[in-house]
Amino acid sequence: MRAAILRTYNQPLVIEDIPDPDCPPDGVVLKTIACGVCRSDWHGWVGEHPRVKPGQIGGHEYCGEVVAAGPDAQFKVGDKLVAPFILACGICPQCRAGQQNTCFDQRLPGFIEPGAFAEYVAVPRDHNLTRLPETLSPTVAAGLGCRVTTSWHALTGRAALQAGEWLAVHGTGGIGLSAALLGKALGAYVVVVDVVQEKLDHALSLGIDAAVLASDNTAAQIKEITGGGAHVSVEALGIPVTVNASLNCLRVLGRHVQVGMPVGHTARMDVDMSAVYQGNLALYGTRGMPGWRFPSLLGLITSGRVDMSPLIAREVALSDTSAELAAFSGPTPPGVAVITDFAG
């Protein structure tokens, strides 16, 4: 099979022909239909992600068709499936409590084992996978495994966003735009923040209530727009300036959700803990989504209550993956890229 392999950090991925993956006894091999290119992949590509080493095949936002199934698999050849990026064991205390995204024994294709920047991907523990609804485009579904699922769990499983509340979203990349669209679907008022005016205009065109061009007084502008501050604020980049803007834009008793991944040089940062103390704020960390929550998210999408297709800006070939990763090193245009051509 063809695969895009990380050989050297910050250098183009190498397209190689390698053996097809073996089928896990408790899982499946998928022929990759679509795979998103995510900022988390970029963290690995530049060498900031502690788990991604040279030789890795990235790609953790994928859906595909089963071409082989192990003897203990739940799915069969021909099934079209979408996967969360965390493959939980299903038996540890965290899994038994329904918190599979915090499983003590996680399998992580795209980070530790071969991912879906390839024609085929082996997926163990197929009890984590979900059937792709017939009415959902595989291209859109590919983004569900990380950006959309993480945003959904951040808003509903962590911050408990309510209809009528104000939601602030700092950063309108894939995960931030997902949070904004899902927040609107939940009945919240949404204000987005970014350094790229084109991305703000794009969000406004999709029905987002307000937009703020990031500056030194971002928090003050949000407080004015929201009449005292956001009830919930999502930080979607993982850098100090947006983390502190998120904390400072909240009203008293507001909830900050850390969705952006702080790794590398931003793994430790100066945070305005005075804002937390004075505002009686709640801080939530979040990563991924328990697999059992897929039906709630898929139902929202397939019922037409939210359209996630504007999230997809372009479909690209496997050979274009390096250029998409490199683009994350600077301000990016609206929307995300999804690999749909694995021969090109």
Coordinates of C-alpha atoms in Angstrom, one line a residue:
M1 CA 0.0 0.0 0.0
R2 CA 1.0 3.7 -0.4
A3 CA 1.6 5.5 2.8
A4 CA 2.9 9.0 3.8
I5 CA 5.6 8.4 6.4
L6 CA 7.4 10.8 8.7
R7 CA 11.1 10.3 8.2
T8 CA 12.5 13.6 9.4
Y9 CA 10.7 16.3 11.5
N10 CA 9.7 19.4 9.6
Q11 CA 10.5 17.8 6.3
P12 CA 8.0 16.5 3.6
L13 CA 6.5 13.2 4.4
V14 CA 7.9 10.4 2.2
I15 CA 5.4 8.5 0.0
E16 CA 6.4 4.8 0.2
D17 CA 5.0 1.5 -0.9
I18 CA 4.9 -0.7 2.2
P19 CA 3.2 -4.0 3.1
D20 CA -0.5 -4.0 3.8
P21 CA -1.2 -4.1 7.5
D22 CA -2.1 -7.3 9.3
C23 CA -5.6 -7.6 10.7
P24 CA -5.8 -7.4 14.5
P25 CA -7.7 -10.4 16.1
D26 CA -10.1 -8.0 17.8
G27 CA -10.3 -5.5 15.0
V28 CA -10.5 -4.8 11.3
V29 CA -8.5 -3.4 8.4
L30 CA -10.1 -0.5 6.8
K31 CA -9.6 0.7 3.2
T32 CA -9.2 4.4 4.0
I33 CA -12.0 6.5 2.3
A34 CA -11.1 9.8 3.9
C35 CA -8.7 11.1 6.5
G36 CA -8.5 14.6 7.9
V37 CA -5.2 16.6 8.3
C38 CA -5.3 17.9 11.8
R39 CA -3.2 20.4 13.9
S40 CA -2.4 17.4 16.2
D41 CA -0.7 15.8 13.2
W42 CA 1.3 19.0 12.8
H43 CA 2.5 18.8 16.4
G44 CA 3.9 15.4 15.6
W45 CA 5.4 16.5 12.2
V46 CA 7.4 19.3 13.8
G47 CA 8.6 17.1 16.7
E48 CA 6.6 18.7 19.5
H49 CA 4.3 15.7 20.2
P50 CA 6.1 13.5 22.7
R51 CA 4.7 10.2 21.3
V52 CA 5.3 10.8 17.5
K53 CA 8.7 9.5 16.4
P54 CA 10.3 9.2 12.9
G55 CA 8.9 6.3 11.0
Q56 CA 5.3 7.1 12.1
I57 CA 2.4 7.0 9.7
G58 CA 0.1 9.8 10.9
G59 CA -3.6 10.3 10.4
H60 CA -6.1 9.9 13.2
E61 CA -9.3 11.4 11.7
Y62 CA -10.5 8.7 9.4
C63 CA -13.3 6.6 8.1
G64 CA -13.2 3.6 5.8
E65 CA -14.6 0.3 4.6
V66 CA -13.8 -3.0 6.2
V67 CA -11.7 -5.2 3.9
A68 CA -10.6 -7.7 6.6
A69 CA -12.0 -8.6 10.0
G70 CA -10.4 -10.6 12.9
P71 CA -12.0 -13.6 14.5
D72 CA -13.0 -11.5 17.5
A73 CA -14.2 -8.4 15.6
Q74 CA -17.7 -7.1 15.8
F75 CA -17.9 -5.7 12.3
K76 CA -17.6 -7.5 8.9
V77 CA -16.2 -7.0 5.5
G78 CA -18.1 -4.3 3.6
D79 CA -19.1 -2.3 6.7
K80 CA -18.3 1.4 6.5
L81 CA -17.1 2.8 9.8
V82 CA -15.9 5.9 11.5
A83 CA -13.4 5.8 14.4
P84 CA -12.6 7.9 17.4
F85 CA -8.9 8.7 17.7
I86 CA -8.7 7.0 21.1
L87 CA -9.3 3.2 21.0
A88 CA -10.3 2.3 24.5
C89 CA -9.8 -1.1 26.1
G90 CA -13.3 -1.4 27.3
I91 CA -12.5 -3.1 30.6
C92 CA -10.5 -0.8 32.8
P93 CA -12.2 1.3 35.6
Q94 CA -12.4 4.4 33.3
C95 CA -14.0 2.5 30.5
R96 CA -16.4 0.8 32.9
A97 CA -17.4 4.2 34.2
G98 CA -18.2 5.3 30.6
Q99 CA -15.1 7.6 30.3
Q100 CA -13.4 5.7 27.5
N101 CA -11.5 8.8 26.4
T102 CA -9.5 8.6 29.6
C103 CA -8.9 4.8 29.3
F104 CA -5.8 3.6 31.2
D105 CA -4.7 1.4 28.2
Q106 CA -5.3 3.5 25.0
R107 CA -4.4 2.5 21.5
L108 CA -3.7 5.5 19.2
P109 CA -3.3 4.9 15.5
G110 CA -1.6 7.9 13.9
F111 CA 0.4 8.7 17.0
I112 CA 2.0 5.5 18.3
E113 CA 1.0 2.9 15.8
P114 CA 0.4 3.3 12.0
G115 CA -2.4 5.7 11.1
A116 CA -4.5 6.6 8.1
F117 CA -2.2 8.6 6.0
A118 CA -2.2 5.4 3.9
E119 CA -4.4 3.3 1.7
Y120 CA -5.2 0.9 4.5
V121 CA -5.2 1.2 8.3
A122 CA -5.4 -1.6 10.9
V123 CA -7.8 -0.8 13.7
P124 CA -7.8 -2.9 16.8
R125 CA -10.6 -3.0 19.4
D126 CA -13.3 -2.4 16.8
H127 CA -15.9 -2.1 19.6
N128 CA -14.9 1.6 19.6
L129 CA -16.0 2.1 15.9
T130 CA -19.4 3.2 14.7
R131 CA -21.2 2.6 11.5
L132 CA -21.1 5.5 9.0
P133 CA -24.7 6.7 8.5
E134 CA -25.8 6.4 4.8
T135 CA -26.7 10.1 4.7
L136 CA -23.3 11.3 6.0
S137 CA -20.5 12.1 3.6
P138 CA -17.3 10.1 4.4
T139 CA -15.4 13.3 3.8
V140 CA -17.4 15.1 6.5
A141 CA -17.3 12.0 8.7
A142 CA -13.5 11.9 8.6
G143 CA -13.4 15.0 10.7
L144 CA -15.6 13.6 13.4
G145 CA -13.0 11.3 14.9
C146 CA -11.0 14.2 16.5
R147 CA -12.1 17.8 15.9
V148 CA -15.9 17.4 16.0
T149 CA -16.0 14.7 18.7
T150 CA -13.7 16.6 20.9
S151 CA -15.7 19.8 20.5
W152 CA -19.0 18.0 21.2
H153 CA -17.7 16.4 24.4
A154 CA -16.1 19.7 25.5
L155 CA -19.4 21.5 25.2
T156 CA -21.8 18.8 26.4
G157 CA -19.8 16.4 28.5
R158 CA -17.5 18.9 30.2
A159 CA -18.9 22.5 30.2
A160 CA -22.6 21.6 30.0
L161 CA -23.3 24.4 27.7
Q162 CA -27.0 25.5 27.9
A163 CA -29.3 27.1 25.3
G164 CA -29.3 30.9 25.8
E165 CA -25.8 31.1 27.2
W166 CA -22.9 32.9 25.5
L167 CA -20.1 30.7 24.1
A168 CA -16.7 32.3 23.2
V169 CA -14.4 30.3 20.9
H170 CA -10.8 31.3 20.7
G171 CA -9.3 30.1 17.4
T172 CA -11.5 29.1 14.4
G173 CA -9.5 26.3 12.9
G174 CA -11.1 22.9 12.6
I175 CA -11.8 22.3 16.3
G176 CA -12.8 25.9 17.0
L177 CA -15.2 26.2 14.0
S178 CA -16.7 22.8 15.1
A179 CA -17.3 24.1 18.6
A180 CA -18.9 27.3 17.2
L181 CA -21.3 25.4 14.9
L182 CA -22.2 22.9 17.6
G183 CA -22.7 25.6 20.1
K184 CA -25.2 27.3 17.8
A185 CA -27.0 23.9 17.3
L186 CA -27.3 23.7 21.1
G187 CA -29.0 27.0 21.2
A188 CA -26.2 29.1 22.5
Y189 CA -25.1 32.6 21.3
V190 CA -21.6 32.3 19.9
V191 CA -18.7 34.8 19.5
V192 CA -15.5 33.7 17.8
V193 CA -12.0 35.1 17.9
D194 CA -9.2 34.7 15.4
V195 CA -6.2 36.6 13.9
V196 CA -7.4 36.0 10.3
Q197 CA -10.3 38.2 9.2
E198 CA -11.2 35.8 6.4
K199 CA -11.9 33.1 9.0
L200 CA -14.1 35.4 11.0
D201 CA -16.1 36.4 8.0
H202 CA -16.5 32.7 7.1
A203 CA -17.8 32.0 10.6
L204 CA -20.3 34.9 10.4
S205 CA -21.5 33.7 7.1
L206 CA -22.4 30.4 8.8
G207 CA -24.7 32.1 11.3
I208 CA -22.2 32.8 14.2
D209 CA -23.5 35.7 16.2
A210 CA -20.3 37.8 16.6
A211 CA -16.7 37.9 15.7
V212 CA -13.6 39.6 17.3
L213 CA -10.3 40.1 15.6
A214 CA -7.7 39.2 18.2
S215 CA -5.9 42.0 19.9
D216 CA -4.8 43.2 23.3
N217 CA -8.4 44.0 24.3
T218 CA -10.0 40.8 23.1
A219 CA -11.5 39.9 26.5
A220 CA -13.0 43.4 26.9
Q221 CA -14.6 43.3 23.5
I222 CA -16.2 39.9 24.3
K223 CA -17.5 41.2 27.6
E224 CA -19.1 44.1 25.8
I225 CA -20.7 41.9 23.2
T226 CA -22.0 39.4 25.7
G227 CA -23.2 41.9 28.3
G228 CA -20.7 41.0 31.0
G229 CA -18.8 38.0 29.7
A230 CA -19.2 34.6 28.2
H231 CA -20.7 31.7 30.3
V232 CA -18.4 29.2 28.5
S233 CA -15.2 29.8 26.7
V234 CA -13.3 27.3 24.5
E235 CA -9.6 27.7 23.9
A236 CA -8.8 25.9 20.7
L237 CA -5.1 26.6 20.1
G238 CA -3.1 25.7 23.2
I239 CA -1.0 28.9 23.4
P240 CA -0.7 31.4 26.3
V241 CA -2.3 34.5 24.7
T242 CA -5.5 32.7 23.9
V243 CA -5.6 30.8 27.1
N244 CA -5.5 34.0 29.1
A245 CA -7.9 35.8 26.7
S246 CA -10.3 32.9 27.3
L247 CA -10.1 33.2 31.1
N248 CA -10.4 36.9 31.1
C249 CA -13.5 37.0 28.8
L250 CA -15.6 35.0 31.2
R251 CA -18.3 36.3 33.5
V252 CA -18.3 35.4 37.2
L253 CA -18.8 31.6 37.6
G254 CA -17.9 31.1 33.9
R255 CA -16.4 27.8 32.6
H256 CA -13.2 27.6 30.6
V257 CA -12.6 24.5 28.5
Q258 CA -9.0 23.7 27.4
V259 CA -9.5 22.1 24.0
G260 CA -6.3 23.3 22.3
M261 CA -3.3 20.9 23.0
P262 CA -0.5 22.6 24.8
V263 CA 2.6 20.6 23.8
G264 CA 6.3 21.4 23.2
H265 CA 7.2 24.9 24.2
T266 CA 3.6 25.7 25.3
A267 CA 3.2 22.6 27.5
R268 CA 3.9 25.0 30.5
M269 CA 2.7 28.6 30.4
D270 CA 1.9 31.6 32.5
V271 CA -1.8 31.6 33.3
D272 CA -3.8 34.4 34.9
M273 CA -4.8 32.5 38.0
S274 CA -6.0 35.8 39.5
A275 CA -8.8 35.8 36.9
V276 CA -9.7 32.2 38.0
Y277 CA -9.7 33.2 41.7
Q278 CA -11.5 36.5 41.4
G279 CA -14.1 35.2 39.0
N280 CA -14.8 31.9 40.8
L281 CA -14.1 30.2 37.4
A282 CA -14.2 26.5 36.6
L283 CA -11.5 25.1 34.4
Y284 CA -12.0 21.9 32.4
G285 CA -9.6 19.9 30.4
T286 CA -10.9 17.7 27.6
R287 CA -9.4 15.3 25.1
G288 CA -11.5 13.1 22.7
M289 CA -14.9 11.7 23.4
P290 CA -16.2 8.4 24.8
G291 CA -17.2 6.2 21.9
W292 CA -20.7 5.6 23.3
R293 CA -21.5 9.3 22.7
F294 CA -21.3 8.9 18.9
P295 CA -25.0 8.4 18.4
S296 CA -25.9 11.7 20.1
L297 CA -23.5 13.6 17.8
L298 CA -24.4 11.6 14.6
G299 CA -28.1 12.1 15.4
L300 CA -27.6 15.9 15.6
I301 CA -25.9 15.9 12.2
T302 CA -28.1 13.4 10.3
S303 CA -31.3 15.1 11.6
G304 CA -30.2 18.3 9.9
R305 CA -29.9 20.3 13.2
V306 CA -26.3 21.1 12.3
D307 CA -24.5 21.1 9.0
M308 CA -20.8 20.3 9.4
S309 CA -20.0 20.3 5.7
P310 CA -18.7 24.0 5.8
L311 CA -15.9 22.6 8.0
I312 CA -14.4 21.0 4.9
A313 CA -12.5 23.5 2.8
R314 CA -10.7 21.2 0.3
E315 CA -10.2 17.6 -0.6
V316 CA -6.6 16.7 -1.3
A317 CA -4.4 13.8 -2.4
L318 CA -2.1 11.8 -0.2
S319 CA 0.9 13.5 -1.8
D320 CA -0.5 16.9 -0.7
T321 CA -0.4 16.0 3.0
S322 CA 3.0 17.6 3.6
A323 CA 1.9 20.9 2.2
E324 CA -1.2 20.9 4.4
L325 CA 0.9 20.1 7.5
A326 CA 3.4 22.9 6.7
A327 CA 0.5 25.4 6.4
F328 CA -0.2 25.0 10.1
S329 CA 3.1 26.7 10.8
G330 CA 1.4 30.0 10.1
P331 CA -2.2 31.5 10.0
T332 CA -4.4 29.2 8.0
P333 CA -7.4 30.0 5.7
P334 CA -10.9 28.9 6.7
G335 CA -11.8 25.2 6.9
V336 CA -9.8 22.0 6.9
A337 CA -8.3 19.6 4.4
V338 CA -9.4 16.0 4.0
I339 CA -7.4 13.4 2.1
T340 CA -9.8 11.6 -0.3
D341 CA -7.3 10.5 -3.0
F342 CA -4.9 7.9 -1.8
A343 CA -3.5 7.2 -5.2
G344 CA -2.4 10.7 -6.1

